[in-house]
Coordinates of C-alpha atoms in Angstrom, one line a residue:
M1 CA 21.6 28.1 -15.9
D2 CA 19.7 30.1 -18.4
G3 CA 18.1 27.2 -20.3
P4 CA 15.0 27.2 -22.9
N5 CA 12.4 26.7 -20.4
T6 CA 13.2 29.8 -18.7
K7 CA 12.5 31.7 -21.6
P8 CA 9.2 32.7 -23.3
Y9 CA 7.6 30.4 -26.1
H10 CA 5.8 32.9 -29.1
I11 CA 3.5 30.1 -31.4
P12 CA 3.2 30.8 -35.2
S13 CA -0.5 31.2 -36.3
D14 CA -0.2 29.1 -38.9
A15 CA 2.6 26.0 -36.3
V16 CA 2.5 22.2 -37.5
W17 CA 1.5 20.2 -34.9
F18 CA 3.0 16.7 -34.9
I19 CA 1.0 13.9 -32.6
T20 CA 1.1 10.1 -32.2
G21 CA -1.8 8.1 -31.0
C22 CA -4.5 9.6 -32.0
S23 CA -7.1 7.3 -32.5
S24 CA -8.7 7.9 -29.6
G25 CA -8.6 9.9 -25.6
I26 CA -6.4 13.0 -25.8
G27 CA -4.3 12.7 -29.1
Q28 CA -7.8 12.2 -30.3
A29 CA -9.8 15.4 -28.9
L30 CA -5.8 17.2 -29.6
V31 CA -6.5 16.9 -32.7
H32 CA -9.7 17.8 -32.7
H33 CA -9.4 21.3 -30.2
I34 CA -6.6 22.3 -32.7
T35 CA -8.8 21.9 -35.7
T36 CA -11.8 23.4 -34.7
H37 CA -10.2 26.5 -32.3
H38 CA -6.7 28.0 -34.2
P39 CA -7.7 27.1 -37.8
T40 CA -5.0 28.4 -39.2
H41 CA -2.6 25.4 -37.4
R42 CA -1.5 23.1 -38.8
V43 CA -2.4 19.6 -37.9
V44 CA -0.6 15.8 -38.6
A45 CA -1.8 13.2 -36.3
T46 CA -0.6 10.1 -36.8
A47 CA -1.7 6.1 -35.3
R48 CA -0.8 2.7 -36.5
N49 CA -4.6 2.9 -38.2
P50 CA -4.8 6.2 -40.3
A51 CA -8.2 3.9 -41.3
S52 CA -9.1 4.2 -37.4
L53 CA -8.3 7.6 -37.0
S54 CA -11.6 10.6 -36.9
L55 CA -10.2 13.2 -37.8
P56 CA -13.0 16.6 -37.2
T57 CA -12.6 18.1 -40.8
S58 CA -12.9 16.4 -44.2
S59 CA -9.8 14.3 -45.1
N60 CA -9.2 17.2 -47.8
N61 CA -8.3 20.0 -45.2
P62 CA -5.4 21.2 -46.6
N63 CA -4.3 21.9 -42.7
L64 CA -4.5 18.7 -41.5
L65 CA -2.3 15.3 -42.7
A66 CA -2.9 11.9 -41.5
L67 CA -0.5 9.2 -41.1
A68 CA 0.4 5.7 -40.5
L69 CA 2.9 5.8 -36.9
D70 CA 4.3 2.8 -35.6
V71 CA 6.7 4.2 -32.5
T72 CA 8.2 1.2 -31.8
S73 CA 9.9 1.6 -35.4
Q74 CA 11.9 2.9 -36.2
A75 CA 11.6 3.1 -39.8
S76 CA 7.9 4.0 -40.3
I77 CA 9.1 7.4 -37.2
D78 CA 11.7 7.6 -40.4
A79 CA 9.3 7.7 -42.6
A80 CA 6.1 9.8 -40.8
L81 CA 8.3 13.0 -40.2
H82 CA 9.7 12.6 -43.8
E83 CA 6.3 13.4 -45.6
T84 CA 5.6 15.8 -42.4
L85 CA 8.6 18.0 -43.8
A86 CA 7.0 17.6 -47.5
H87 CA 4.7 17.9 -46.5
F88 CA 5.2 21.6 -44.2
H89 CA 8.1 22.0 -44.7
R90 CA 8.3 22.2 -40.7
I91 CA 7.1 20.4 -36.8
D92 CA 6.4 23.5 -34.5
V93 CA 5.2 21.1 -31.6
L94 CA 5.1 18.0 -31.2
V95 CA 3.5 16.1 -29.1
N96 CA 4.3 12.4 -27.6
N97 CA 0.9 10.9 -26.6
A98 CA 1.0 7.8 -27.9
G99 CA 1.5 5.0 -24.7
Y100 CA -0.7 2.5 -23.2
T101 CA -0.3 0.7 -18.9
L102 CA 0.0 -2.7 -18.2
V103 CA -0.7 -4.1 -14.4
G104 CA -0.3 -6.7 -12.2
D105 CA 2.3 -8.3 -9.7
T106 CA 5.5 -7.2 -10.5
E107 CA 6.6 -10.4 -9.5
V108 CA 4.8 -12.5 -13.2
A109 CA 5.8 -10.0 -15.2
A110 CA 7.6 -11.5 -18.4
D111 CA 10.5 -9.6 -19.8
A112 CA 8.4 -9.2 -23.4
E113 CA 6.0 -8.0 -22.2
S114 CA 7.1 -5.5 -20.2
R115 CA 10.3 -4.5 -22.7
A116 CA 7.4 -4.8 -25.1
L117 CA 5.8 -1.1 -22.7
L118 CA 9.2 0.7 -22.7
D119 CA 9.3 0.4 -26.9
T120 CA 6.5 2.4 -27.2
N121 CA 6.0 4.6 -23.5
F122 CA 9.9 5.3 -23.5
W123 CA 11.8 4.8 -26.4
G124 CA 8.9 6.4 -28.7
V125 CA 9.8 9.1 -27.5
V126 CA 13.1 8.9 -26.9
N127 CA 13.6 8.4 -31.2
L128 CA 11.4 10.7 -32.0
T129 CA 12.4 13.4 -30.0
K130 CA 15.7 13.4 -31.7
R131 CA 14.5 13.6 -34.5
A132 CA 13.0 16.4 -33.2
L133 CA 15.5 18.5 -32.5
R134 CA 16.7 18.6 -35.4
I135 CA 14.3 19.6 -36.9
M136 CA 13.2 22.7 -34.9
R137 CA 16.7 23.6 -35.3
E138 CA 17.1 24.0 -38.4
D139 CA 15.0 23.0 -40.5
N140 CA 12.5 25.5 -39.3
S141 CA 14.3 28.4 -39.6
R142 CA 15.1 27.1 -43.6
S143 CA 11.1 27.3 -44.0
G144 CA 10.9 30.5 -44.2
G145 CA 9.5 30.3 -39.9
A146 CA 10.6 31.1 -36.5
R147 CA 13.4 28.6 -35.4
G148 CA 12.7 26.8 -32.8
G149 CA 9.6 25.4 -31.1
V150 CA 8.2 22.9 -28.0
I151 CA 8.5 19.6 -27.4
L152 CA 5.1 18.0 -25.0
N153 CA 5.9 14.3 -24.6
V154 CA 3.0 13.3 -22.4
S155 CA 3.6 11.6 -18.9
S156 CA 1.0 11.0 -16.0
M157 CA 0.9 12.0 -11.9
G158 CA 2.5 8.6 -12.2
G159 CA 6.0 9.6 -13.2
F160 CA 6.5 11.9 -10.4
I161 CA 4.8 9.1 -8.3
G162 CA 4.0 5.3 -8.2
F163 CA 2.0 3.0 -7.2
P164 CA 0.8 -0.1 -6.6
G165 CA 0.2 -3.2 -9.4
S166 CA 2.4 -1.2 -12.4
A167 CA 6.0 -0.9 -11.8
F168 CA 6.7 -0.8 -15.6
Y169 CA 4.0 1.9 -17.0
H170 CA 5.7 4.0 -13.5
A171 CA 9.2 2.5 -14.5
S172 CA 8.2 4.3 -18.5
K173 CA 7.6 7.4 -17.5
F174 CA 9.8 8.2 -14.6
A175 CA 11.9 7.7 -17.4
V176 CA 10.2 9.5 -19.5
E177 CA 10.4 12.6 -17.5
G178 CA 13.6 12.4 -16.0
F179 CA 14.6 12.9 -19.9
T180 CA 13.2 14.9 -20.8
E181 CA 13.8 17.6 -18.1
A182 CA 17.8 16.8 -19.0
V183 CA 17.6 17.4 -22.5
A184 CA 15.6 20.4 -22.1
R185 CA 18.6 21.7 -19.7
E186 CA 21.5 20.7 -22.8
L187 CA 20.1 22.3 -25.3
P188 CA 21.5 26.3 -25.5
G189 CA 19.1 28.3 -25.4
E190 CA 20.1 30.4 -28.7
W191 CA 17.1 26.7 -30.2
N192 CA 14.1 28.1 -28.5
I193 CA 13.1 24.2 -28.2
H194 CA 11.4 24.2 -25.2
L195 CA 11.2 20.7 -23.4
S196 CA 8.1 19.9 -21.4
N197 CA 6.1 16.9 -19.0
I198 CA 2.3 17.5 -19.3
E199 CA 1.1 15.2 -15.4
P200 CA -2.5 14.5 -16.4
G201 CA -4.3 12.3 -13.1
G202 CA -7.0 10.2 -14.6
V203 CA -8.7 11.5 -17.7
K204 CA -11.2 10.0 -19.6
T205 CA -9.9 7.4 -22.1
N206 CA -9.6 3.9 -22.0
Y207 CA -6.2 4.5 -19.7
A208 CA -8.5 2.1 -17.4
T209 CA -10.6 0.2 -20.7
T210 CA -9.0 -0.9 -23.4
S211 CA -5.5 0.9 -22.8
L212 CA -5.5 -0.9 -19.6
K213 CA -3.3 -4.5 -21.2
T214 CA -2.9 -7.0 -17.9
M215 CA 0.2 -9.1 -18.0
A216 CA 0.6 -12.2 -19.2
H217 CA 1.2 -14.5 -16.1
G218 CA -1.8 -13.6 -14.6
R219 CA -1.6 -12.5 -10.9
H220 CA 0.6 -13.7 -8.3
P221 CA -0.9 -16.0 -5.5
A222 CA 0.9 -14.3 -3.4
Y223 CA -0.7 -11.3 -3.8
D224 CA -4.4 -12.0 -4.0
H225 CA -5.7 -10.4 -1.2
P226 CA -8.4 -7.9 -1.3
N227 CA -6.9 -5.9 1.3
Y228 CA -3.5 -6.0 -1.2
P229 CA -2.7 -2.2 -2.6
A230 CA -2.0 -3.4 -5.6
N231 CA -5.4 -5.1 -5.6
A232 CA -7.6 -1.3 -4.1
L233 CA -6.3 0.3 -6.3
L234 CA -7.3 -1.9 -10.1
A235 CA -10.5 -2.3 -8.5
Y236 CA -11.3 1.3 -8.0
M237 CA -10.7 1.1 -11.1
G238 CA -12.1 -1.5 -12.2
Q239 CA -15.4 0.9 -10.7
E240 CA -16.3 3.8 -13.9
E241 CA -18.5 5.3 -11.2
N242 CA -15.1 6.2 -10.1
R243 CA -13.5 7.4 -12.5
R244 CA -16.8 9.6 -13.1
A245 CA -15.0 12.4 -12.4
W246 CA -12.0 11.7 -13.6
A247 CA -11.3 14.8 -16.0
E248 CA -12.6 14.9 -20.1
P249 CA -9.9 13.8 -23.0
K250 CA -10.8 17.8 -24.0
A251 CA -10.0 19.6 -21.2
I252 CA -6.4 17.8 -21.3
A253 CA -6.4 18.7 -25.2
R254 CA -6.8 22.9 -24.3
A255 CA -5.0 23.2 -21.2
M256 CA -2.0 21.3 -23.1
V257 CA -2.5 24.2 -26.3
S258 CA -2.6 26.8 -23.5
I259 CA 0.8 26.1 -22.0
V260 CA 1.8 26.5 -25.5
S261 CA -0.5 29.9 -26.9
R262 CA 0.0 32.2 -23.4
G263 CA 3.6 33.3 -24.6
R264 CA 5.6 32.6 -21.7
R265 CA 7.9 29.9 -20.4
I266 CA 6.7 25.9 -20.1
P267 CA 7.4 24.9 -17.1
I268 CA 9.1 21.5 -16.9
R269 CA 6.2 20.1 -15.7
V270 CA 2.4 21.1 -16.1
P271 CA -0.1 18.2 -13.7
L272 CA -3.0 18.4 -14.9
G273 CA -6.3 18.1 -12.9
A274 CA -7.5 18.1 -9.0
D275 CA -5.8 14.7 -8.4
A276 CA -2.4 14.8 -10.9
F277 CA -2.1 18.8 -9.1
G278 CA -3.1 17.7 -5.1
M279 CA -1.4 14.2 -5.3
I280 CA 1.5 16.1 -6.5
S281 CA 1.6 18.8 -4.0
M282 CA 1.5 16.2 -1.5
E283 CA 4.4 13.9 -2.5
L284 CA 6.5 17.2 -2.3
E285 CA 5.2 18.0 1.1
S286 CA 6.6 13.9 1.5
I287 CA 10.0 13.8 0.5
K288 CA 10.6 17.1 2.4
K289 CA 10.2 15.5 5.6
D290 CA 12.1 12.4 4.8
L291 CA 15.0 14.6 3.6
E292 CA 14.2 16.3 6.9
E293 CA 14.7 12.7 8.3
V294 CA 18.2 11.4 7.1
R295 CA 19.3 15.4 6.6
E296 CA 21.5 14.0 9.3
T297 CA 23.0 11.2 8.0
S298 CA 23.0 13.7 5.0
L299 CA 25.5 16.0 5.3
G300 CA 27.7 13.6 7.6
V301 CA 28.8 12.8 4.9
G302 CA 31.8 14.7 2.1
E303 CA 31.8 18.8 2.5
T304 CA 29.9 21.0 2.4
E305 CA 31.4 22.8 -0.4
Q306 CA 30.2 19.4 -2.7
L307 CA 27.0 22.1 -3.5
D308 CA 28.7 25.2 -4.1
S309 CA 30.9 23.3 -6.9
I310 CA 27.6 22.1 -8.7
G311 CA 26.6 25.8 -8.5
F312 CA 26.5 25.9 -12.5
L313 CA 23.1 23.4 -12.1
Q314 CA 20.8 24.7 -10.3
R315 CA 18.3 26.5 -12.4
D316 CA 16.5 30.0 -11.4

């Protein structure tokens, strides 16, 4: 299939970035990196409370716009995008970064807290992406710039591999990755709109501290043995020393800008960090072993012509 992610992307010299979740972590680092190293680019930095933003330059910088944005509110999304277009007239790069994690034992998870996580981590991405597609297809060319753009959805290596203790976080990131891949294949190449899942490993953000929420009902007593899988992982995350080797947010930000700015095609998945690259590589090998183990059973179902009939869906 010939889609936009098979073609190179060339970012404008005055690109407009719209970034969610900028009050800390990767979003904050991305704002600082762009304004410092790409001063001709324009940045829309968003947060639920704009007063929480730590902006790198004075508020009268014409290339920097701080806006309130609640990604779970369609009205808030529409208002932020409307103000962005009124100010900068287009959006070249959308970075869906806002999100958090929920940890605990799946059996005790309440529907409300599980759905709230999906509302932020997944539906926020969906609703911003749907609106950005029209902007990149129509408004960008009307503003005198190039048609198209890039949508970077900040997933995680946890969007490719599921780990114990965060089932709904992983569900949200797997959903983001499937959504991103499907939409990327849905768009005609001439629209020049590129999508990518950014998959960091451990990053020195609030992910394991203030952005980490524990299920309201606490832990389930059946899972309280210290050697059970979720407990081992949560104990690891809780030790600051274990987070010492995690990547700095500024390194993630630098890599994200590099992927967009290098004038080459933008891959549908971009692992960031030795842990993400290594774990995903090992997971791929494990998947291959599983496929070989069930090869006879799998190929014993249906006809061999089934594969040939969907050849048009295969990636180049």
